[in-house]
CSV table of C-alpha atoms and ligand atoms in Angstrom, one decimal:
chain,number,residue,atom,x,y,z
V,1,MET,CA,91.4,125.7,89.8
V,2,SER,CA,88.3,127.6,90.9
V,3,GLY,CA,88.1,128.0,94.6
V,4,LYS,CA,84.4,127.3,94.4
V,5,GLN,CA,84.7,123.8,93.0
V,6,PRO,CA,84.3,121.3,95.8
V,7,VAL,CA,87.2,118.9,96.4
V,8,TYR,CA,86.3,115.4,97.6
V,9,MET,CA,88.9,114.0,100.0
V,10,ASP,CA,86.8,111.5,102.0
V,11,HIS,CA,87.4,108.4,100.0
V,12,GLN,CA,87.4,106.2,103.1
V,13,ALA,CA,83.7,107.0,103.5
V,14,THR,CA,82.8,106.1,99.9
V,15,THR,CA,84.0,106.6,96.3
V,16,PRO,CA,82.2,107.7,93.2
V,17,VAL,CA,81.2,105.0,90.7
V,18,ASP,CA,83.8,104.7,88.0
V,19,PRO,CA,82.4,105.6,84.6
V,20,GLU,CA,83.5,102.2,83.2
V,21,VAL,CA,81.7,100.5,86.1
V,22,LEU,CA,78.5,102.5,85.5
V,23,GLU,CA,78.6,101.6,81.8
V,24,ALA,CA,78.9,97.9,82.6
V,25,MET,CA,76.0,98.1,85.0
V,26,LEU,CA,73.5,100.0,82.8
V,27,PRO,CA,72.2,97.2,80.6
V,28,PHE,CA,71.3,95.1,83.7
V,29,PHE,CA,68.7,97.7,84.9
V,30,SER,CA,66.7,97.5,81.7
V,31,ARG,CA,67.4,95.2,78.7
V,32,GLU,CA,69.1,92.5,80.8
V,33,PHE,CA,66.7,92.5,83.7
V,34,GLY,CA,66.5,88.8,84.3
V,35,ASN,CA,66.5,87.1,87.7
V,36,ALA,CA,69.8,85.2,88.0
V,37,ALA,CA,67.9,82.4,89.7
V,38,SER,CA,65.5,81.9,86.7
V,39,ARG,CA,66.7,78.6,85.2
V,40,SER,CA,64.0,78.3,82.6
V,41,HIS,CA,64.8,81.1,80.0
V,42,SER,CA,67.5,83.1,78.5
V,43,PHE,CA,66.7,86.3,80.5
V,44,GLY,CA,67.7,84.3,83.6
V,45,TRP,CA,70.7,82.6,82.0
V,46,ARG,CA,72.2,85.9,80.9
V,47,ALA,CA,71.8,87.4,84.3
V,48,GLU,CA,73.4,84.3,85.9
V,49,GLU,CA,76.3,84.4,83.4
V,50,ALA,CA,76.9,88.1,84.2
V,51,VAL,CA,76.9,87.3,88.0
V,52,GLU,CA,79.3,84.4,87.5
V,53,LYS,CA,81.7,86.5,85.5
V,54,ALA,CA,81.6,89.2,88.2
V,55,ARG,CA,82.2,86.5,90.8
V,56,GLU,CA,85.4,85.5,89.0
V,57,SER,CA,86.6,89.1,88.9
V,58,VAL,CA,85.9,89.6,92.6
V,59,ALA,CA,87.6,86.3,93.5
V,60,SER,CA,90.6,87.0,91.3
V,61,LEU,CA,91.4,90.4,93.0
V,62,ILE,CA,91.9,88.6,96.4
V,63,HIS,CA,93.3,85.3,95.1
V,64,ALA,CA,90.2,83.3,96.0
V,65,GLY,CA,88.2,80.8,94.1
V,66,PRO,CA,84.9,82.0,92.6
V,67,PRO,CA,82.8,79.5,94.7
V,68,GLU,CA,84.3,81.1,97.8
V,69,ILE,CA,82.6,84.5,97.1
V,70,VAL,CA,79.2,85.1,98.8
V,71,PHE,CA,77.5,88.3,97.5
V,72,THR,CA,75.9,90.5,100.2
V,73,SER,CA,74.6,94.0,100.5
V,74,GLY,CA,78.0,95.3,101.7
V,75,ALA,CA,80.8,94.9,104.3
V,76,THR,CA,78.4,95.5,107.2
V,77,GLU,CA,76.3,92.5,106.2
V,78,SER,CA,79.4,90.5,105.4
V,79,ASP,CA,80.8,91.2,108.9
V,80,ASN,CA,77.4,90.2,110.4
V,81,LEU,CA,77.3,86.9,108.4
V,82,ALA,CA,80.9,86.1,109.5
V,83,LEU,CA,80.4,86.8,113.2
V,84,PHE,CA,76.9,85.3,113.6
V,85,GLY,CA,77.4,82.6,111.0
V,86,VAL,CA,80.6,81.2,112.5
V,87,THR,CA,79.6,81.5,116.1
V,88,GLU,CA,76.3,79.7,115.3
V,89,ALA,CA,78.1,76.9,113.3
V,90,LEU,CA,80.7,76.5,116.2
V,91,TYR,CA,78.1,76.8,118.9
V,92,ARG,CA,79.1,73.5,120.5
V,93,LYS,CA,82.8,74.3,120.4
V,94,GLY,CA,83.0,77.4,122.5
V,95,ARG,CA,81.8,81.0,123.2
V,96,HIS,CA,84.9,83.2,123.0
V,97,ILE,CA,86.0,85.7,120.3
V,98,VAL,CA,89.2,87.6,119.9
V,99,THR,CA,88.9,91.0,118.3
V,100,CYS,CA,90.4,94.5,118.6
V,101,ARG,CA,89.3,97.8,120.1
V,102,THR,CA,89.7,99.7,116.8
V,103,GLU,CA,87.6,97.5,114.6
V,104,HIS,CA,84.8,99.0,112.6
V,105,LYS,CA,81.4,99.2,114.3
V,106,ALA,CA,80.1,96.5,111.9
V,107,VAL,CA,82.3,94.1,113.9
V,108,LEU,CA,82.2,95.7,117.3
V,109,ASP,CA,78.4,96.0,117.4
V,110,CYS,CA,78.1,92.3,116.4
V,111,CYS,CA,80.5,91.5,119.3
V,112,ALA,CA,78.3,93.6,121.7
V,113,ARG,CA,75.3,91.6,120.6
V,114,LEU,CA,77.1,88.3,121.1
V,115,GLU,CA,78.2,89.4,124.5
V,116,LYS,CA,74.6,89.9,125.4
V,117,LEU,CA,74.0,86.4,124.2
V,118,GLY,CA,76.6,85.1,126.6
V,119,TYR,CA,79.8,85.2,124.6
V,120,GLU,CA,83.1,86.3,126.1
V,121,ILE,CA,84.9,88.9,123.9
V,122,THR,CA,88.5,89.8,124.2
V,123,TYR,CA,89.1,93.3,122.9
V,124,LEU,CA,92.8,93.5,122.2
V,125,PRO,CA,94.5,96.9,122.7
V,126,VAL,CA,96.6,98.7,120.0
V,127,ASP,CA,99.8,100.6,120.3
V,128,ARG,CA,100.1,104.4,119.8
V,129,HIS,CA,100.2,103.8,116.0
V,130,GLY,CA,97.0,101.7,116.1
V,131,LEU,CA,98.8,98.4,115.6
V,132,VAL,CA,97.5,95.2,117.2
V,133,SER,CA,100.3,92.8,118.4
V,134,PRO,CA,100.2,89.2,116.9
V,135,ALA,CA,101.7,88.0,120.3
V,136,ASP,CA,98.6,89.4,122.0
V,137,VAL,CA,96.4,87.5,119.6
V,138,LEU,CA,98.2,84.3,120.4
V,139,ALA,CA,98.0,84.9,124.1
V,140,ALA,CA,94.3,85.6,123.9
V,141,ILE,CA,93.3,82.4,122.2
V,142,THR,CA,91.8,79.7,124.5
V,143,GLU,CA,90.2,76.3,124.1
V,144,GLN,CA,86.9,78.2,123.9
V,145,THR,CA,87.9,80.6,121.1
V,146,VAL,CA,85.7,80.2,117.9
V,147,LEU,CA,86.8,83.2,116.0
V,148,VAL,CA,89.6,85.8,115.6
V,149,ALA,CA,88.3,89.0,114.0
V,150,ILE,CA,90.9,91.6,113.1
V,151,MET,CA,90.6,94.1,110.3
V,152,ALA,CA,93.2,94.5,107.5
V,153,ALA,CA,93.4,98.3,107.6
V,154,ASN,CA,91.7,100.8,109.9
V,155,ASN,CA,89.2,103.1,108.3
V,156,GLU,CA,90.0,106.2,110.5
V,157,VAL,CA,93.8,106.2,110.7
V,158,GLY,CA,94.8,103.8,107.8
V,159,THR,CA,97.0,101.6,110.0
V,160,VAL,CA,97.6,98.2,108.3
V,161,HIS,CA,97.7,95.3,110.7
V,162,PRO,CA,100.1,92.3,110.4
V,163,VAL,CA,97.4,90.2,108.8
V,164,ALA,CA,99.6,87.4,107.6
V,165,GLU,CA,101.1,86.9,111.0
V,166,ILE,CA,97.7,86.9,112.6
V,167,GLY,CA,96.5,84.4,110.0
V,168,ARG,CA,99.4,82.1,110.7
V,169,ILE,CA,98.7,82.1,114.5
V,170,ALA,CA,95.0,81.5,114.0
V,171,ARG,CA,95.7,78.6,111.6
V,172,GLU,CA,98.1,77.0,114.0
V,173,LYS,CA,95.5,77.2,116.8
V,174,GLY,CA,92.8,75.9,114.5
V,175,VAL,CA,90.6,79.0,115.0
V,176,PRO,CA,88.9,80.7,112.0
V,177,PHE,CA,90.3,84.1,111.1
V,178,HIS,CA,87.8,86.8,109.9
V,179,CYS,CA,89.3,89.9,108.4
V,180,ASP,CA,87.3,93.1,107.6
V,181,ALA,CA,89.2,94.3,104.6
V,182,ALA,CA,86.7,97.0,103.3
V,183,GLN,CA,89.4,99.6,103.4
V,184,ALA,CA,92.3,97.5,102.2
V,185,VAL,CA,90.9,95.7,99.2
V,186,GLY,CA,91.8,97.6,96.0
V,187,LYS,CA,94.3,99.8,97.9
V,188,ILE,CA,97.0,97.3,98.9
V,189,PRO,CA,97.5,93.7,97.7
V,190,ILE,CA,95.3,91.2,99.6
V,191,ASP,CA,95.9,87.5,99.1
V,192,VAL,CA,93.6,85.3,101.2
V,193,GLU,CA,95.9,82.3,100.6
V,194,ALA,CA,99.2,84.0,101.5
V,195,MET,CA,97.6,85.8,104.4
V,196,GLY,CA,95.8,82.8,105.9
V,197,ILE,CA,92.5,84.5,105.9
V,198,ASP,CA,89.4,82.3,106.4
V,199,LEU,CA,86.6,84.8,106.0
V,200,MET,CA,86.9,88.4,104.6
V,201,ALA,CA,84.4,91.2,104.3
V,202,PHE,CA,84.7,93.9,101.6
V,203,SER,CA,82.5,96.3,99.7
V,204,ALA,CA,82.0,97.7,96.2
V,205,HIS,CA,81.4,101.3,97.1
V,206,LYS,CA,84.9,101.7,98.7
V,207,ILE,CA,86.5,100.8,95.4
V,208,TYR,CA,84.6,102.9,92.8
V,209,GLY,CA,81.7,100.4,92.6
V,210,PRO,CA,78.1,101.0,93.6
V,211,LYS,CA,76.7,101.2,97.1
V,212,GLY,CA,74.7,98.3,98.6
V,213,VAL,CA,76.8,95.4,97.3
V,214,GLY,CA,79.7,93.6,98.8
V,215,ALA,CA,81.0,90.1,99.5
V,216,LEU,CA,82.0,87.7,102.2
V,217,TYR,CA,84.9,85.5,101.2
V,218,VAL,CA,84.4,82.0,102.9
V,219,ARG,CA,87.3,79.6,102.6
V,220,LYS,CA,86.3,76.3,101.0
V,221,ARG,CA,89.5,74.3,101.4
V,222,HIS,CA,92.4,73.8,103.8
V,223,PRO,CA,90.4,74.1,105.9
V,224,ARG,CA,86.7,74.4,104.9
V,225,VAL,CA,85.1,77.1,107.1
V,226,ARG,CA,81.6,76.5,108.3
V,227,VAL,CA,79.1,79.3,108.4
V,228,ALA,CA,75.5,79.2,109.3
V,229,PRO,CA,73.3,81.4,107.0
V,230,GLN,CA,71.7,84.4,108.7
V,231,ILE,CA,69.2,85.3,105.9
V,232,HIS,CA,66.9,82.5,104.9
V,233,GLY,CA,64.5,82.1,101.9
V,234,GLY,CA,65.2,80.5,98.6
V,235,GLY,CA,68.7,79.2,99.1
V,236,HIS,CA,70.6,81.7,96.9
V,237,GLU,CA,74.4,81.9,97.1
V,238,LYS,CA,74.6,78.1,97.9
V,239,GLY,CA,72.2,78.6,100.8
V,240,LEU,CA,74.5,81.1,102.6
V,241,ARG,CA,72.6,84.3,101.7
V,242,SER,CA,69.1,84.0,100.3
V,243,GLY,CA,67.4,86.8,98.3
V,244,THR,CA,67.3,87.7,94.6
V,245,LEU,CA,70.7,88.8,93.5
V,246,ASN,CA,71.4,92.5,92.9
V,247,VAL,CA,72.6,91.8,89.4
V,248,PRO,CA,73.5,95.4,88.3
V,249,GLY,CA,75.3,95.9,91.6
V,250,ILE,CA,77.2,92.7,91.3
V,251,VAL,CA,78.2,93.4,87.7
V,252,GLY,CA,79.4,96.8,88.9
V,253,PHE,CA,81.3,95.2,91.8
V,254,GLY,CA,83.0,92.8,89.4
V,255,LYS,CA,84.0,95.6,87.0
V,256,ALA,CA,85.3,97.7,90.0
V,257,CYS,CA,87.5,94.8,91.1
V,258,GLU,CA,88.8,94.2,87.6
V,259,ILE,CA,89.8,97.9,87.3
V,260,ALA,CA,91.3,97.9,90.8
V,261,GLY,CA,93.5,94.9,89.9
V,262,ARG,CA,94.6,96.7,86.8
V,263,VAL,CA,95.4,100.1,88.2
V,264,MET,CA,96.3,99.4,91.9
V,265,PRO,CA,100.1,99.5,91.7
V,266,GLU,CA,100.3,102.7,89.8
V,267,GLU,CA,97.3,104.4,91.6
V,268,SER,CA,98.6,103.5,95.0
V,269,ARG,CA,102.0,105.0,94.2
V,270,ARG,CA,100.4,108.2,92.9
V,271,LEU,CA,98.1,108.6,95.8
V,272,ALA,CA,100.8,107.9,98.3
V,273,GLY,CA,102.9,110.6,96.7
V,274,LEU,CA,100.0,113.1,96.9
V,275,ARG,CA,99.3,112.0,100.5
V,276,ASP,CA,102.9,112.5,101.5
V,277,ARG,CA,102.9,115.9,99.9
V,278,LEU,CA,99.8,116.9,101.9
V,279,GLN,CA,101.3,115.5,105.1
V,280,GLU,CA,104.6,117.2,104.5
V,281,ARG,CA,103.0,120.6,103.9
V,282,LEU,CA,100.8,120.4,107.0
V,283,LEU,CA,103.5,119.2,109.3
V,284,SER,CA,106.1,121.7,108.1
V,285,GLU,CA,104.0,124.8,107.8
V,286,LEU,CA,102.0,124.5,111.0
V,287,ASP,CA,103.1,124.0,114.6
V,288,ASP,CA,101.7,121.4,116.9
V,289,VAL,CA,100.3,119.0,114.2
V,290,HIS,CA,100.3,115.4,115.2
V,291,LEU,CA,100.1,112.4,112.8
V,292,ASN,CA,97.6,109.8,113.8
V,293,GLY,CA,98.3,106.3,112.5
V,294,HIS,CA,101.4,104.4,111.6
V,295,PRO,CA,104.0,106.5,109.8
V,296,GLU,CA,104.8,103.6,107.4
V,297,ARG,CA,102.4,100.7,107.8
V,298,ARG,CA,99.5,102.8,106.5
V,299,LEU,CA,97.1,102.8,103.5
V,300,PRO,CA,98.6,104.8,100.7
V,301,HIS,CA,95.7,107.3,100.3
V,302,SER,CA,95.0,107.9,104.0
V,303,LEU,CA,96.0,110.8,106.3
V,304,ASN,CA,94.8,111.6,109.8
V,305,VAL,CA,96.2,114.5,111.7
V,306,SER,CA,95.4,116.5,114.8
V,307,PHE,CA,95.8,120.2,115.0
V,308,ALA,CA,96.3,121.2,118.6
V,309,CYS,CA,93.9,123.8,120.0
V,310,VAL,CA,91.6,123.5,116.9
V,311,GLU,CA,88.2,121.8,117.0
V,312,GLY,CA,88.2,119.2,114.2
V,313,GLU,CA,84.4,119.9,113.7
V,314,SER,CA,85.0,123.7,113.4
V,315,LEU,CA,87.9,123.2,111.0
V,316,MET,CA,85.9,120.8,108.9
V,317,LEU,CA,83.1,123.3,108.6
V,318,ALA,CA,85.5,126.2,107.9
V,319,LEU,CA,86.9,124.1,105.0
V,320,ASP,CA,83.7,124.8,103.1
V,321,GLY,CA,84.0,123.2,99.7
V,322,VAL,CA,86.6,120.6,100.9
V,323,ALA,CA,85.0,117.3,101.8
V,324,VAL,CA,87.0,115.7,104.6
V,325,SER,CA,85.9,114.0,107.8
V,326,SER,CA,86.6,114.6,111.5
V,327,GLY,CA,86.9,111.2,113.0
V,328,SER,CA,85.1,108.3,111.3
V,329,ALA,CA,82.1,109.0,109.2
V,330,CYS,CA,80.3,106.4,111.2
V,331,THR,CA,80.9,108.1,114.5
V,332,SER,CA,81.0,111.7,113.6
V,333,ALA,CA,77.3,112.1,114.3
V,334,SER,CA,78.1,111.9,118.0
V,335,LEU,CA,80.2,114.3,120.0
V,336,GLU,CA,82.2,111.5,121.6
V,337,PRO,CA,85.9,111.7,120.5
V,338,SER,CA,86.9,108.9,118.1
V,339,TYR,CA,87.1,105.5,120.0
V,340,VAL,CA,89.9,104.6,117.6
V,341,LEU,CA,92.1,107.6,118.5
V,342,LYS,CA,91.2,107.0,122.2
V,343,ALA,CA,92.4,103.4,121.9
V,344,MET,CA,95.7,104.6,120.5
V,345,GLY,CA,96.2,106.7,123.6
V,346,VAL,CA,95.5,110.1,121.9
V,347,SER,CA,94.2,112.6,124.4
V,348,ASN,CA,90.6,113.8,124.3
V,349,GLU,CA,91.8,117.2,123.2
V,350,LEU,CA,93.8,116.0,120.3
V,351,ALA,CA,91.2,113.4,119.4
V,352,HIS,CA,88.7,116.2,119.0
V,353,ALA,CA,91.2,118.1,117.0
V,354,SER,CA,91.6,115.5,114.3
V,355,LEU,CA,90.8,115.5,110.6
V,356,ARG,CA,90.9,112.6,108.2
V,357,PHE,CA,91.8,113.0,104.5
V,358,GLY,CA,91.2,110.3,102.0
V,359,LEU,CA,92.7,110.7,98.6
V,360,GLY,CA,91.3,109.0,95.5
V,361,ARG,CA,91.3,108.4,91.8
V,362,SER,CA,90.1,111.9,90.8
V,363,ASN,CA,92.3,114.0,93.1
V,364,THR,CA,95.1,116.0,91.5
V,365,ALA,CA,98.3,117.5,92.7
V,366,GLU,CA,96.7,120.9,92.2
V,367,GLN,CA,93.9,120.0,94.6
V,368,VAL,CA,96.4,118.8,97.2
V,369,GLU,CA,98.1,122.2,97.2
V,370,TYR,CA,94.7,123.9,97.4
V,371,VAL,CA,93.6,121.8,100.3
V,372,ALA,CA,96.9,122.3,102.1
V,373,ASP,CA,96.5,126.1,101.6
V,374,ARG,CA,93.0,126.1,102.9
V,375,VAL,CA,93.8,123.9,105.9
V,376,ALA,CA,96.8,125.9,106.9
V,377,GLU,CA,95.0,129.2,106.6
V,378,ASN,CA,92.0,128.0,108.6
V,379,VAL,CA,94.1,126.4,111.3
V,380,GLU,CA,96.0,129.6,111.8
V,381,ARG,CA,92.8,131.6,111.8
V,382,LEU,CA,91.0,129.3,114.3
V,383,ARG,CA,94.1,129.3,116.5
V,384,ARG,CA,94.2,133.1,116.6
V,385,LEU,CA,90.6,133.0,117.9
V,386,SER,CA,91.4,130.3,120.4
V,387,PRO,CA,92.1,131.3,124.0
V,388,LEU,CA,93.9,128.1,124.5
V,389,TYR,CA,96.4,128.8,121.8
V,390,GLU,CA,97.1,132.4,122.9
V,391,MET,CA,97.8,131.2,126.5
V,392,PRO,CA,101.6,131.6,127.0
V,393,GLY,CA,102.9,128.1,127.7
V,394,PRO,CA,106.5,127.2,128.5
V,395,GLY,CA,108.5,128.7,125.7
V,396,GLY,CA,105.3,130.1,124.2
V,397,ARG,CA,103.3,128.4,121.4
V,398,SER,CA,103.5,129.3,117.8
V,399,ALA,CA,105.6,132.2,116.6
V,400,LYS,CA,104.0,131.7,113.2
V,401,ALA,CA,100.5,132.1,114.5
V,402,LYS,CA,101.4,135.1,116.7
V,403,GLY,CA,103.2,136.9,113.9
V,404,ALA,CA,100.2,136.5,111.6
V,405,GLY,CA,97.8,139.3,110.8
V,406,PRO,CA,94.5,140.1,112.6
V,407,ALA,CA,91.8,137.5,112.7
V,408,ARG,CA,89.4,137.5,109.8
V,409,MET,CA,86.0,136.1,110.6
X,501,PLP,C1,82.9,101.0,105.0
X,501,PLP,C2,83.4,100.0,106.0
X,501,PLP,C3,82.5,99.0,106.4
X,501,PLP,C4,81.0,99.0,106.0
X,501,PLP,O1,80.8,98.7,104.7
X,501,PLP,P1,79.4,98.9,104.0
X,501,PLP,O2,79.6,98.3,102.6
X,501,PLP,O3,79.2,100.4,103.9
X,501,PLP,O4,78.4,98.3,104.8
X,501,PLP,C5,82.9,98.0,107.2
X,501,PLP,N1,84.2,98.0,107.6
X,501,PLP,C6,85.1,98.9,107.3
X,501,PLP,C7,86.5,98.8,107.7
X,501,PLP,C8,84.7,100.0,106.4
X,501,PLP,O5,85.6,100.9,106.0
């Protein structure tokens, strides 16, 4: 493999559109351009037919019924619709939400807004692996609680929450359970029935579909979940989300779900193997490398590690041609250490020293070896330049690093 070819290992941020998905979408930009809401001619009928076929594929991947799928512009909008829609519908019941400190900003920023509007929000802690405790969820629910919002899997560290247990607790208490599953859908089996999920946000571009399209699952039966629409005008999507449907996007989303359902078991096994190999190399070849996230209860393609005495940002830049992320893509614009790692009790120093790898469909075993080589070489180089690392600690730091040759800039 050429050292110049860029390697993409940031699949938590987004994924490329699968060629099969693109092919399915293309006719709907031109020849099949009808408005799915046009009832009076065949252009509209064919667009509607394509949308309904996609709705079936999307529903099938998560064991939902097609009428329970509301198409949106992505998981962010779906989270907004869930949080504002449920709180508005249950306005008379209460003003309390249970969520978790390591949720995606799409949930946390809605909670912050609701707090301004007078809601009380319980932000549950997580353990050092990033896991929320179902017992804490149970203890936090009060007579005033109108929503439990806990994600399926975390976007920064990949930790998979005990969703089914949380679903059972919420159901027993009669509180709707919203789950942001943008990272989990298509990576691990998600079954809204078996997991007791009432509302669920997910997104096409995290599963090799196009950007700008997603869905909110809204349970229709046992029990029916009430959601007040947040976008008005025309009554599309059974009145829950007005606006002309993004037909090519929805068709692509449907195809992406169909492919995910087909390849998930094999792909997850393969990516977990590659991820484990990358992890094993980094942890065995370098000293002072810390795994962030749960060692077992973790998304198969996800790896987050901290390299003591190395700035994650500097390492990321040094890995020119290897696309990874330091902290979450959504927060890496700021210099604050990741709030997810902080909530897990990771020190400021190690939080700043973290790197997130996200393997995907196109990554090869060869690329994993290449990335491991480049990371190891750059970590050692940056450590040789680091006054912190040279500092003699109790028993000294790294024999490997000290024995290595002179620093190359
Ligand atoms: C990517 C992501 C989102 C946002 O999804 P968009 O479709 O980009 O709006 C929300 N939650 C989680 C956990 C994500 O990973």
